[in-house]
Amino acid sequence: MKELPTRPNLGHLKKQAKDLLAACRRFDRTALARMRTSLPAAAGRSDEAIAAMDLRLHDAQSCLARDYGFPSWTLLKDYVDAKAMPSEGDEALLRRWMTWTFGAGYHNAKPALSARMLGEHPRLVADLPALACAVGDVARVRVTIAHDAAWARTRGTPDLPSPLQCACFSALIGLPAFAQGIRDCAALLLAAGADVGDPLIDPAFPNEPLSVLYAAAGRNHDAALTRLLLQAGANPDDGESLYHATEVADPECVRLLLEAGARVTGSNALFRSLDFEHPRTTRLLLAHGGDANEAGPLGSPLTHAIRRRRSLQVVRLLLDAGADPASRNAMGVGAYRLALRMGLSETAGLLREHGAPVGGDDAAETFIAACARADRAAAFAVLAQHPGLIGAMSVEQLHVLPDLAAEGCDDAVRIMVEAGWPIAVRGGDIRGSALNHAVFRGDSVLAGFLLAHGASYDERHTYNDNVYGTLGFASTAVTNPQGDWLGCAKALIESGAPIPGVDYAFAEDVAQYFAGLRSAAGG
C-alpha cells in the first residue's frame, strides 16, 4: 500500500488520477496492472480487456484511493480535506473523530476514516472512558467498571453518548479489527446494568430518540450485538429497528427481531424491504405476519414492488402470499398497467397469468409501455400515427417520466424526452422533475442530457426548493455512494444556471467549485 504524504494535496491527487487514466488509454501496461490490482471491476482481466472497459476518471480515482488504503475516492478526499484544514486542537479533532465514528444528522459515519485517525492519534479517546466502548477497549472498560460499577449506567447526553450507546452506535463495529472488542464491551456494560432503553438524542433530530437496538440492527446491522441486546430485554418494536434492518441483503438481524416479537404490519418494514432487491428478507417478513395487501404510501406491497422495479422472484413471493393481482396504487393505477408503465413486460405477463385485469391498450398506454421498455422504434411508430398523443395524456400518465428517472431508467427517459414529453412534470418520491431525480441520484450524464433538452435548475420538488437544493441534500447525505455530484454541478452551470448563493450547503468539492466560480465572478 502506498503512503500518503504528511500534508497530502487534493489537486495533486486529482492530477495523479488523470495521469493514470491517460496512461491506461495509451495502453501503458504498468498503469493497466495497477487497475487490475486495485480496481474491483478490473480484477482478473487481461490488459486488453481492461483497456476495452471504457475507463473513466472515477475509475482512476477509485484505483488511486485503494492504492492509498481507502475504500473509495470520496473517503480519500474527505481525509485529505480534513488534513488540509488549519491545525485543530484536541477538542475539535475529537469532535471530528466522533462524527466519523457515530455519524451526525444526515452525515453517515465513516469508519475507515475514524480508524485511520485513531491510528494517527492513539491517545485521542484517552480522557473519556465511554469512548473506550466505541473502539472496543475491553481492558479499560473492565477496569472502569471494577472501579465504579455505576459508570456502566451513565446516561447519554447530546454531547457524549452513554457507554452502551458508544458501543452500539460505533460504526467501527463494521471493521474486523474492532468488532469483537466492541461486542465484548457491550456485554460487560449490560452485565453491569446498562439500560437498553436509554435512547440516544441526535442534536439534529431532537424529537426522534434512537434506541441502541436500532443502532445495532438498523444502522450497523450487526447480528451478534442485536442478539445480545434482545437477550438483555431491548424492545424489538421500537419503531425503527425492523424497518432499517431490511436495508441490507443479509436478513439475520431481521430474523432475530421477528423471532423476538417484532411486528411487521404497521412498521412499514415490508414496504422498506421492497425498496431493495432483498427477496430473503421479503420472504421472512411475509412468513412472520407481513400482510401482502397492507395499505402503504405507494398503494399495496405489490404496486410498491412494481414501482421499485423489483424482480419476478419478489413479485412471485407477494403473489404466493396472497397479494391481490388486481390491486391499485395510490393514483388508482392497477398492478398490470403499472408494470407496463415501468417497463416490466415479464411482470405484466405474470400478473395476467394470476388473473390481473388487463383492459384495452389504447395508443397512449402502448406508447408509454414502449418508452418504458426503451423500445425507441415502437414508441416513435405509435407517435407517428398519433402526433398529438403526448398532449392528450392524463396527469398520472405524465408522472411516468419522473418515476422512471427516479429508478435510473435512463434510456427510457431519453426516448420520452426526445419524443416531446413535458420535461418539468413532477413525480416520484420527492415529487420532483426528472432533473431533480437525476441529480438526487448523482447521475451527471442524465442531468446533462435533460438540461440540454430544456430542463431548468429552478424546477421544484416536494420541499419547495430548486435543483440546487436537491444537489445540496444529495451530495451531503450521499444518497448514492457512486454519485457524481461535482459532475451534476458542472452540468447545471454549463447549462446557464446561475451560481448558487452561499446559503446552500454542498459536499466539499462541489462547494469549492462554486466558491471558485463566485471568486472569478467577483462575488
Coordinates of C-alpha atoms in Angstrom, one line a residue:
M1 CA 0.0 0.0 0.0
K2 CA 1.3 3.4 -0.9
E3 CA 1.7 6.0 1.8
L4 CA 0.2 9.5 1.6
P5 CA 2.5 12.4 2.3
T6 CA 2.1 14.1 5.7
R7 CA 0.2 17.0 4.1
P8 CA -1.5 15.5 1.1
N9 CA -2.8 17.8 -1.6
L10 CA -6.1 17.0 -3.3
G11 CA -5.2 18.8 -6.5
H12 CA -2.0 16.7 -6.8
L13 CA -4.1 13.5 -6.2
K14 CA -6.6 14.5 -8.9
K15 CA -3.7 15.0 -11.3
Q16 CA -2.4 11.6 -10.4
A17 CA -5.8 10.1 -11.3
K18 CA -5.9 11.9 -14.6
D19 CA -2.4 10.8 -15.4
L20 CA -3.3 7.2 -14.5
L21 CA -6.3 7.3 -16.8
A22 CA -4.3 8.8 -19.7
A23 CA -1.7 6.1 -19.2
C24 CA -4.4 3.4 -19.4
R25 CA -5.7 4.9 -22.6
R26 CA -2.2 4.7 -24.0
F27 CA -2.1 1.0 -23.2
D28 CA 0.6 1.5 -20.6
R29 CA 0.9 -2.0 -19.1
T30 CA 2.1 -0.7 -15.7
A31 CA -1.0 1.5 -15.4
L32 CA -3.2 -1.3 -16.5
A33 CA -1.6 -3.6 -13.9
R34 CA -2.5 -1.0 -11.2
M35 CA -6.1 -1.1 -12.3
R36 CA -6.1 -4.9 -12.3
T37 CA -4.7 -4.9 -8.7
S38 CA -6.8 -2.1 -7.2
L39 CA -10.0 -1.6 -9.2
P40 CA -12.5 -4.4 -8.4
A41 CA -14.1 -4.2 -11.8
A42 CA -10.8 -4.9 -13.5
A43 CA -9.7 -7.8 -11.2
G44 CA -8.6 -10.9 -13.2
R45 CA -8.9 -9.2 -16.6
S46 CA -6.2 -9.1 -19.2
D47 CA -4.5 -5.8 -20.2
E48 CA -6.6 -5.9 -23.4
A49 CA -9.8 -6.5 -21.5
I50 CA -9.1 -3.6 -19.1
A51 CA -8.2 -1.3 -22.0
A52 CA -11.6 -2.1 -23.6
M53 CA -13.6 -1.2 -20.4
D54 CA -14.1 2.4 -21.4
L55 CA -12.4 3.5 -18.2
R56 CA -13.5 6.9 -16.8
L57 CA -11.9 9.4 -14.4
H58 CA -13.9 8.0 -11.5
D59 CA -12.4 4.5 -12.2
A60 CA -8.9 6.0 -12.0
Q61 CA -9.8 7.9 -8.8
S62 CA -11.2 4.7 -7.2
C63 CA -8.0 2.8 -8.2
L64 CA -5.8 5.6 -6.7
A65 CA -7.8 5.7 -3.5
R66 CA -7.4 1.9 -3.0
D67 CA -3.7 2.3 -3.7
Y68 CA -3.5 4.5 -0.7
G69 CA -5.6 2.2 1.5
F70 CA -9.0 3.9 1.2
P71 CA -12.2 2.1 0.1
S72 CA -13.3 4.9 -2.1
W73 CA -12.2 8.2 -3.7
T74 CA -14.8 10.0 -1.5
L75 CA -13.2 8.8 1.7
L76 CA -9.7 9.7 0.4
K77 CA -11.0 13.2 -0.4
D78 CA -12.6 13.6 3.0
Y79 CA -9.4 12.6 4.7
V80 CA -7.3 14.9 2.6
D81 CA -9.8 17.8 3.2
A82 CA -9.5 17.2 6.9
K83 CA -5.7 17.2 6.8
A84 CA -5.7 20.4 4.8
M85 CA -7.6 22.3 7.4
P86 CA -5.8 24.6 9.9
S87 CA -4.3 22.8 12.8
E88 CA -7.1 21.6 15.1
G89 CA -7.0 21.5 18.8
D90 CA -7.6 18.3 20.7
E91 CA -11.3 19.0 21.2
A92 CA -12.0 19.8 17.6
L93 CA -10.1 16.8 16.5
L94 CA -12.1 14.6 18.9
R95 CA -15.4 16.0 17.6
R96 CA -14.4 15.3 14.0
W97 CA -13.5 11.7 15.0
M98 CA -16.8 11.3 16.8
T99 CA -18.7 12.4 13.7
W100 CA -16.8 9.9 11.6
T101 CA -17.4 7.2 14.2
F102 CA -21.1 7.8 15.1
G103 CA -22.4 9.9 12.2
A104 CA -24.4 13.1 12.8
G105 CA -27.7 14.2 11.3
Y106 CA -27.7 13.2 7.6
H107 CA -24.0 12.6 7.6
N108 CA -23.2 8.9 7.6
A109 CA -20.4 7.6 9.8
K110 CA -17.1 6.9 8.1
P111 CA -15.4 4.0 10.0
A112 CA -12.4 3.8 7.7
L113 CA -11.5 7.4 8.4
S114 CA -12.3 7.0 12.1
A115 CA -9.9 4.1 12.3
R116 CA -7.2 5.9 10.4
M117 CA -7.4 9.0 12.6
L118 CA -7.3 6.8 15.7
G119 CA -4.2 5.1 14.4
E120 CA -2.6 8.5 13.9
H121 CA -3.7 9.8 17.3
P122 CA -3.8 6.8 19.6
R123 CA -4.4 9.0 22.7
L124 CA -7.5 10.6 21.1
V125 CA -10.0 8.9 23.4
A126 CA -7.8 8.6 26.4
D127 CA -9.7 11.1 28.6
L128 CA -13.2 9.8 28.0
P129 CA -13.8 6.2 29.2
A130 CA -17.1 6.0 27.4
L131 CA -15.3 6.2 24.1
A132 CA -13.3 3.2 25.0
C133 CA -16.5 1.3 24.3
A134 CA -16.6 2.7 20.8
V135 CA -13.2 1.3 20.0
G136 CA -13.6 -2.0 21.8
D137 CA -11.0 -1.4 24.5
V138 CA -12.2 -4.3 26.7
A139 CA -9.4 -4.0 29.3
R140 CA -10.2 -0.3 30.0
V141 CA -13.9 -0.9 30.2
R142 CA -13.4 -3.8 32.6
V143 CA -11.1 -1.7 34.8
T144 CA -13.5 1.2 34.8
I145 CA -16.5 -0.9 35.8
A146 CA -14.4 -2.6 38.6
H147 CA -13.5 0.9 39.9
D148 CA -17.1 2.3 39.6
A149 CA -19.9 -0.1 38.8
A150 CA -22.4 2.8 38.4
W151 CA -20.4 4.1 35.5
A152 CA -21.9 1.4 33.2
R153 CA -25.3 3.0 33.9
T154 CA -24.2 6.5 33.0
R155 CA -26.9 8.3 30.9
G156 CA -26.1 9.7 27.5
T157 CA -26.1 13.5 26.8
P158 CA -26.3 15.4 23.5
D159 CA -22.5 15.9 23.7
L160 CA -21.4 12.5 24.8
P161 CA -23.3 9.2 24.3
S162 CA -23.5 6.8 27.2
P163 CA -21.0 3.9 27.4
L164 CA -23.6 1.5 25.9
Q165 CA -24.6 4.0 23.2
C166 CA -20.9 4.4 22.3
A167 CA -20.6 0.7 21.8
C168 CA -23.8 0.2 19.9
F169 CA -23.6 3.3 17.6
S170 CA -19.9 2.9 16.8
A171 CA -19.6 2.2 13.1
L172 CA -16.2 0.7 13.9
I173 CA -18.0 -2.5 14.6
G174 CA -18.1 -3.0 10.9
L175 CA -14.3 -3.3 10.8
P176 CA -12.9 -6.8 11.8
A177 CA -10.2 -5.2 13.9
F178 CA -12.8 -3.6 16.2
A179 CA -15.9 -5.7 16.0
Q180 CA -15.4 -8.4 18.7
G181 CA -13.9 -5.9 21.2
I182 CA -17.0 -3.6 20.8
R183 CA -19.3 -6.6 21.3
D184 CA -17.4 -7.6 24.4
C185 CA -17.6 -4.1 25.8
A186 CA -21.4 -4.1 25.3
A187 CA -21.6 -7.4 27.1
L188 CA -19.7 -6.1 30.1
L189 CA -21.9 -3.0 30.2
L190 CA -25.1 -5.0 30.1
A191 CA -23.8 -7.3 32.8
A192 CA -23.2 -4.3 34.9
G193 CA -26.7 -3.0 34.5
A194 CA -26.5 -0.7 31.5
D195 CA -30.0 0.4 30.4
V196 CA -31.0 -0.9 26.9
G197 CA -33.9 1.5 26.9
D198 CA -31.8 4.7 27.2
P199 CA -32.1 6.4 23.8
L200 CA -29.6 8.5 22.0
I201 CA -30.7 12.0 21.1
D202 CA -29.1 13.3 17.8
P203 CA -29.0 17.1 18.2
A204 CA -30.0 17.4 14.5
F205 CA -33.3 15.4 15.3
P206 CA -34.1 16.2 19.0
N207 CA -37.6 14.8 18.7
E208 CA -36.5 11.4 17.3
P209 CA -34.8 9.4 20.1
L210 CA -32.9 6.4 18.7
S211 CA -32.5 3.1 20.6
V212 CA -29.4 1.1 21.0
L213 CA -31.2 -1.8 19.3
Y214 CA -31.8 0.4 16.3
A215 CA -28.0 1.2 16.3
A216 CA -27.1 -2.5 16.3
A217 CA -29.8 -3.9 14.0
G218 CA -30.8 -1.0 11.8
R219 CA -27.7 1.1 11.4
N220 CA -24.7 -1.2 11.9
H221 CA -26.5 -4.4 11.0
D222 CA -24.5 -6.5 13.5
A223 CA -26.4 -9.7 14.3
A224 CA -24.3 -10.6 17.3
L225 CA -24.8 -7.3 19.0
T226 CA -28.5 -7.4 18.1
R227 CA -28.9 -10.8 19.7
L228 CA -27.1 -9.5 22.9
L229 CA -29.4 -6.5 23.2
L230 CA -32.5 -8.6 22.7
Q231 CA -31.4 -11.1 25.3
A232 CA -31.0 -8.1 27.7
G233 CA -34.6 -7.0 27.1
A234 CA -34.4 -4.5 24.3
N235 CA -37.8 -3.8 22.7
P236 CA -37.9 -5.2 19.2
D237 CA -40.9 -2.9 18.4
D238 CA -39.1 0.4 18.9
G239 CA -40.4 1.8 15.6
E240 CA -37.1 1.9 13.8
S241 CA -35.1 -1.3 14.2
L242 CA -37.1 -3.7 12.0
Y243 CA -37.7 -1.0 9.3
H244 CA -34.0 -0.2 8.9
A245 CA -32.8 -3.8 9.4
T246 CA -34.3 -4.6 6.0
E247 CA -31.9 -2.3 4.2
V248 CA -29.1 -4.8 3.8
A249 CA -29.1 -8.1 1.9
D250 CA -28.2 -10.2 5.0
P251 CA -31.6 -10.9 6.7
E252 CA -30.1 -12.2 10.0
C253 CA -31.0 -9.1 12.1
V254 CA -34.5 -9.1 10.6
R255 CA -34.8 -12.7 11.6
L256 CA -33.7 -12.0 15.2
L257 CA -36.1 -9.1 15.6
L258 CA -39.0 -11.1 14.2
E259 CA -38.3 -14.1 16.5
A260 CA -38.2 -11.7 19.4
G261 CA -41.7 -10.5 18.6
A262 CA -41.3 -7.5 16.2
R263 CA -44.5 -6.8 14.4
V264 CA -44.4 -6.4 10.6
T265 CA -47.8 -4.8 9.9
G266 CA -47.8 -1.2 10.8
S267 CA -44.0 -0.9 10.8
N268 CA -43.6 -0.2 7.0
A269 CA -40.8 -2.9 7.1
L270 CA -42.4 -4.9 4.3
F271 CA -42.5 -1.8 2.1
R272 CA -39.0 -0.8 3.0
S273 CA -37.7 -4.3 2.1
L274 CA -39.3 -3.8 -1.3
D275 CA -37.2 -0.6 -1.8
F276 CA -34.3 -3.1 -2.4
E277 CA -33.9 -6.4 -4.1
H278 CA -33.8 -8.5 -0.9
P279 CA -36.0 -11.5 -1.6
R280 CA -34.8 -13.4 1.5
T281 CA -35.9 -10.5 3.7
T282 CA -39.2 -10.1 2.0
R283 CA -39.9 -13.8 2.4
L284 CA -39.1 -13.6 6.1
L285 CA -41.4 -10.7 6.7
L286 CA -44.3 -12.4 4.9
A287 CA -43.7 -15.6 6.8
H288 CA -43.9 -13.7 10.1
G289 CA -47.2 -11.9 9.6
G290 CA -46.5 -9.5 6.9
D291 CA -49.7 -8.6 5.0
A292 CA -49.2 -8.8 1.3
N293 CA -52.2 -6.5 0.9
E294 CA -51.3 -3.9 3.5
A295 CA -52.1 -0.3 2.6
G296 CA -49.0 1.8 2.1
P297 CA -47.9 5.2 0.7
L298 CA -47.5 3.8 -2.9
G299 CA -50.5 1.5 -2.6
S300 CA -50.2 -2.2 -1.9
P301 CA -46.9 -4.1 -1.4
L302 CA -47.4 -5.4 -4.9
T303 CA -47.7 -2.0 -6.6
H304 CA -44.9 -0.7 -4.4
A305 CA -42.7 -3.6 -5.6
I306 CA -43.6 -2.8 -9.2
R307 CA -42.9 0.9 -8.8
R308 CA -39.5 0.0 -7.5
R309 CA -39.0 -2.4 -10.4
R310 CA -38.4 -5.4 -8.3
S311 CA -37.6 -8.8 -9.9
L312 CA -40.1 -11.5 -10.9
Q313 CA -38.9 -13.5 -7.9
V314 CA -40.0 -10.8 -5.4
V315 CA -43.4 -10.3 -7.3
R316 CA -44.0 -14.1 -7.1
L317 CA -43.3 -14.0 -3.3
L318 CA -46.0 -11.4 -2.9
L319 CA -48.5 -13.2 -5.1
D320 CA -47.8 -16.5 -3.4
A321 CA -48.5 -14.8 -0.1
G322 CA -51.9 -13.7 -1.3
A323 CA -51.3 -10.3 -2.9
D324 CA -54.2 -9.2 -4.9
P325 CA -53.1 -9.0 -8.6
A326 CA -55.9 -6.5 -9.2
S327 CA -54.6 -4.1 -6.5
R328 CA -54.1 -0.5 -7.4
N329 CA -51.6 2.2 -6.4
A330 CA -52.4 5.4 -4.7
M331 CA -53.3 7.0 -8.0
G332 CA -55.6 4.3 -9.0
V333 CA -53.4 2.5 -11.5
G334 CA -53.7 -1.2 -11.5
A335 CA -50.7 -3.5 -11.0
Y336 CA -50.7 -4.8 -14.5
R337 CA -50.9 -1.4 -16.1
L338 CA -48.2 -0.1 -13.7
A339 CA -45.9 -3.0 -14.7
L340 CA -46.1 -2.0 -18.3
R341 CA -45.5 1.7 -17.4
M342 CA -42.4 0.7 -15.5
G343 CA -41.0 -1.3 -18.5
L344 CA -41.6 -4.7 -16.8
S345 CA -43.2 -6.8 -19.5
E346 CA -42.5 -10.1 -17.9
T347 CA -44.0 -9.0 -14.6
A348 CA -47.1 -7.8 -16.5
G349 CA -47.3 -11.3 -18.1
L350 CA -47.0 -12.9 -14.6
L351 CA -49.8 -10.7 -13.3
R352 CA -52.0 -11.6 -16.3
E353 CA -51.5 -15.3 -15.5
H354 CA -52.7 -14.6 -11.9
G355 CA -55.9 -13.0 -13.1
A356 CA -55.0 -9.3 -13.1
P357 CA -57.4 -7.3 -15.1
V358 CA -55.8 -6.3 -18.3
G359 CA -58.2 -3.8 -20.0
G360 CA -57.7 -2.5 -23.5
D361 CA -54.4 -1.0 -24.7
D362 CA -55.1 2.4 -26.1
A363 CA -52.5 4.3 -28.1
A364 CA -51.3 6.3 -25.1
E365 CA -50.6 3.2 -23.0
T366 CA -49.0 1.4 -25.9
F367 CA -46.7 4.4 -26.4
I368 CA -45.8 4.7 -22.7
A369 CA -45.1 0.9 -22.4
A370 CA -42.8 1.1 -25.5
C371 CA -40.9 4.1 -24.0
A372 CA -40.6 2.4 -20.6
R373 CA -39.0 -0.7 -22.1
A374 CA -36.7 1.5 -24.1
D375 CA -38.1 0.4 -27.5
R376 CA -37.4 3.5 -29.5
A377 CA -38.7 2.2 -32.8
A378 CA -42.1 1.1 -31.3
A379 CA -42.5 4.3 -29.4
F380 CA -42.0 6.6 -32.4
A381 CA -44.1 4.4 -34.6
V382 CA -47.1 4.9 -32.3
L383 CA -46.3 8.6 -32.1
A384 CA -46.2 8.9 -35.9
Q385 CA -49.7 7.5 -36.0
H386 CA -50.9 9.8 -33.2
P387 CA -48.9 13.0 -33.3
G388 CA -50.9 14.8 -30.6
L389 CA -50.7 11.9 -28.2
I390 CA -48.5 13.3 -25.5
G391 CA -50.6 16.5 -25.2
A392 CA -53.7 14.4 -24.5
M393 CA -52.2 12.2 -21.8
S394 CA -53.5 12.4 -18.2
V395 CA -51.5 13.8 -15.3
E396 CA -51.0 10.4 -13.8
Q397 CA -49.7 9.1 -17.2
L398 CA -47.2 12.0 -17.4
H399 CA -45.8 11.1 -14.0
V400 CA -44.1 8.1 -15.6
L401 CA -41.2 10.3 -16.7
P402 CA -40.0 11.3 -13.3
D403 CA -40.9 7.9 -11.9
L404 CA -38.6 6.2 -14.4
A405 CA -35.9 8.9 -13.8
A406 CA -36.0 8.1 -10.1
E407 CA -35.4 4.4 -10.8
G408 CA -32.4 5.1 -13.1
C409 CA -34.2 4.1 -16.4
D410 CA -32.0 6.5 -18.3
D411 CA -32.7 5.0 -21.8
A412 CA -36.4 5.2 -21.3
V413 CA -36.2 8.8 -20.1
R414 CA -34.1 9.8 -23.1
I415 CA -36.7 8.4 -25.5
M416 CA -39.6 10.1 -23.7
V417 CA -37.8 13.5 -23.7
E418 CA -36.8 13.2 -27.4
A419 CA -40.4 12.3 -28.2
G420 CA -41.6 15.6 -26.7
W421 CA -42.6 14.6 -23.1
P422 CA -43.1 17.6 -20.8
I423 CA -39.7 17.7 -19.2
A424 CA -40.7 19.5 -16.0
V425 CA -43.5 17.3 -15.0
R426 CA -43.2 16.3 -11.3
G427 CA -43.4 12.8 -9.7
G428 CA -41.5 10.2 -7.8
D429 CA -40.9 10.1 -4.0
I430 CA -39.6 13.6 -3.9
R431 CA -42.4 15.0 -6.2
G432 CA -39.7 16.4 -8.4
S433 CA -38.9 16.7 -12.1
A434 CA -36.8 14.2 -13.9
L435 CA -33.8 16.6 -13.5
N436 CA -34.3 16.6 -9.7
H437 CA -34.3 12.8 -9.6
A438 CA -31.2 12.6 -11.8
V439 CA -29.4 15.0 -9.5
F440 CA -30.7 13.2 -6.4
R441 CA -29.0 10.0 -7.8
G442 CA -25.9 11.9 -8.8
D443 CA -26.4 10.9 -12.4
S444 CA -24.5 13.7 -14.1
V445 CA -24.8 12.2 -17.6
L446 CA -28.6 12.1 -17.4
A447 CA -28.7 15.5 -15.8
G448 CA -26.6 17.0 -18.7
F449 CA -29.0 15.4 -21.2
L450 CA -32.0 16.8 -19.5
L451 CA -30.5 20.3 -19.3
A452 CA -29.5 20.1 -22.9
H453 CA -33.2 19.4 -23.7
G454 CA -34.7 22.3 -21.8
A455 CA -34.7 21.2 -18.2
S456 CA -34.2 24.1 -15.7
Y457 CA -32.3 24.4 -12.5
D458 CA -35.4 26.1 -11.0
E459 CA -37.6 23.0 -11.3
R460 CA -39.1 22.3 -7.9
H461 CA -39.6 19.3 -5.6
T462 CA -41.7 18.5 -2.6
Y463 CA -39.5 20.5 -0.2
N464 CA -40.2 23.6 -2.4
D465 CA -36.6 24.2 -3.4
N466 CA -34.9 24.0 -6.8
V467 CA -32.4 21.6 -8.2
Y468 CA -29.6 23.2 -6.2
G469 CA -31.5 22.3 -3.1
T470 CA -31.6 18.7 -4.4
L471 CA -27.9 18.8 -5.1
G472 CA -27.1 20.1 -1.6
F473 CA -29.0 17.4 0.2
A474 CA -27.9 14.6 -2.1
S475 CA -24.2 15.5 -2.0
T476 CA -24.0 15.9 1.7
A477 CA -26.3 13.0 2.7
V478 CA -24.6 10.8 -0.1
T479 CA -27.9 9.4 -1.4
N480 CA -25.8 7.3 -3.8
P481 CA -22.2 6.3 -2.9
Q482 CA -21.3 6.4 -6.6
G483 CA -23.0 9.8 -7.3
D484 CA -21.1 12.3 -9.4
W485 CA -22.2 15.4 -7.5
L486 CA -19.4 17.6 -9.0
G487 CA -20.4 16.5 -12.5
C488 CA -24.0 17.5 -11.7
A489 CA -22.9 20.9 -10.5
K490 CA -20.8 21.4 -13.7
A491 CA -23.7 20.3 -15.9
L492 CA -26.0 22.9 -14.2
I493 CA -23.5 25.7 -14.6
E494 CA -22.8 24.8 -18.2
S495 CA -26.5 24.9 -19.0
G496 CA -26.6 28.5 -18.0
A497 CA -27.9 28.1 -14.4
P498 CA -26.8 30.9 -12.0
I499 CA -24.1 30.3 -9.5
P500 CA -25.9 29.3 -6.2
G501 CA -25.5 31.5 -3.2
V502 CA -23.5 30.7 -0.1
D503 CA -26.7 29.8 1.9
Y504 CA -26.6 26.3 0.2
A505 CA -24.6 23.6 1.8
F506 CA -22.8 21.2 -0.6
A507 CA -20.3 18.4 -0.5
E508 CA -16.8 19.9 -0.1
D509 CA -15.6 19.5 -3.8
V510 CA -18.9 20.9 -5.0
A511 CA -18.7 23.8 -2.6
Q512 CA -15.2 24.6 -3.7
Y513 CA -16.2 24.5 -7.3
F514 CA -19.0 27.1 -6.7
A515 CA -16.8 29.2 -4.5
G516 CA -14.2 29.3 -7.3
L517 CA -16.9 30.5 -9.7
R518 CA -18.1 33.2 -7.3
S519 CA -14.5 34.3 -6.8
A520 CA -13.8 34.5 -10.5
A521 CA -17.1 36.5 -11.0
G522 CA -16.0 38.9 -8.2
G523 CA -18.7 37.7 -5.8

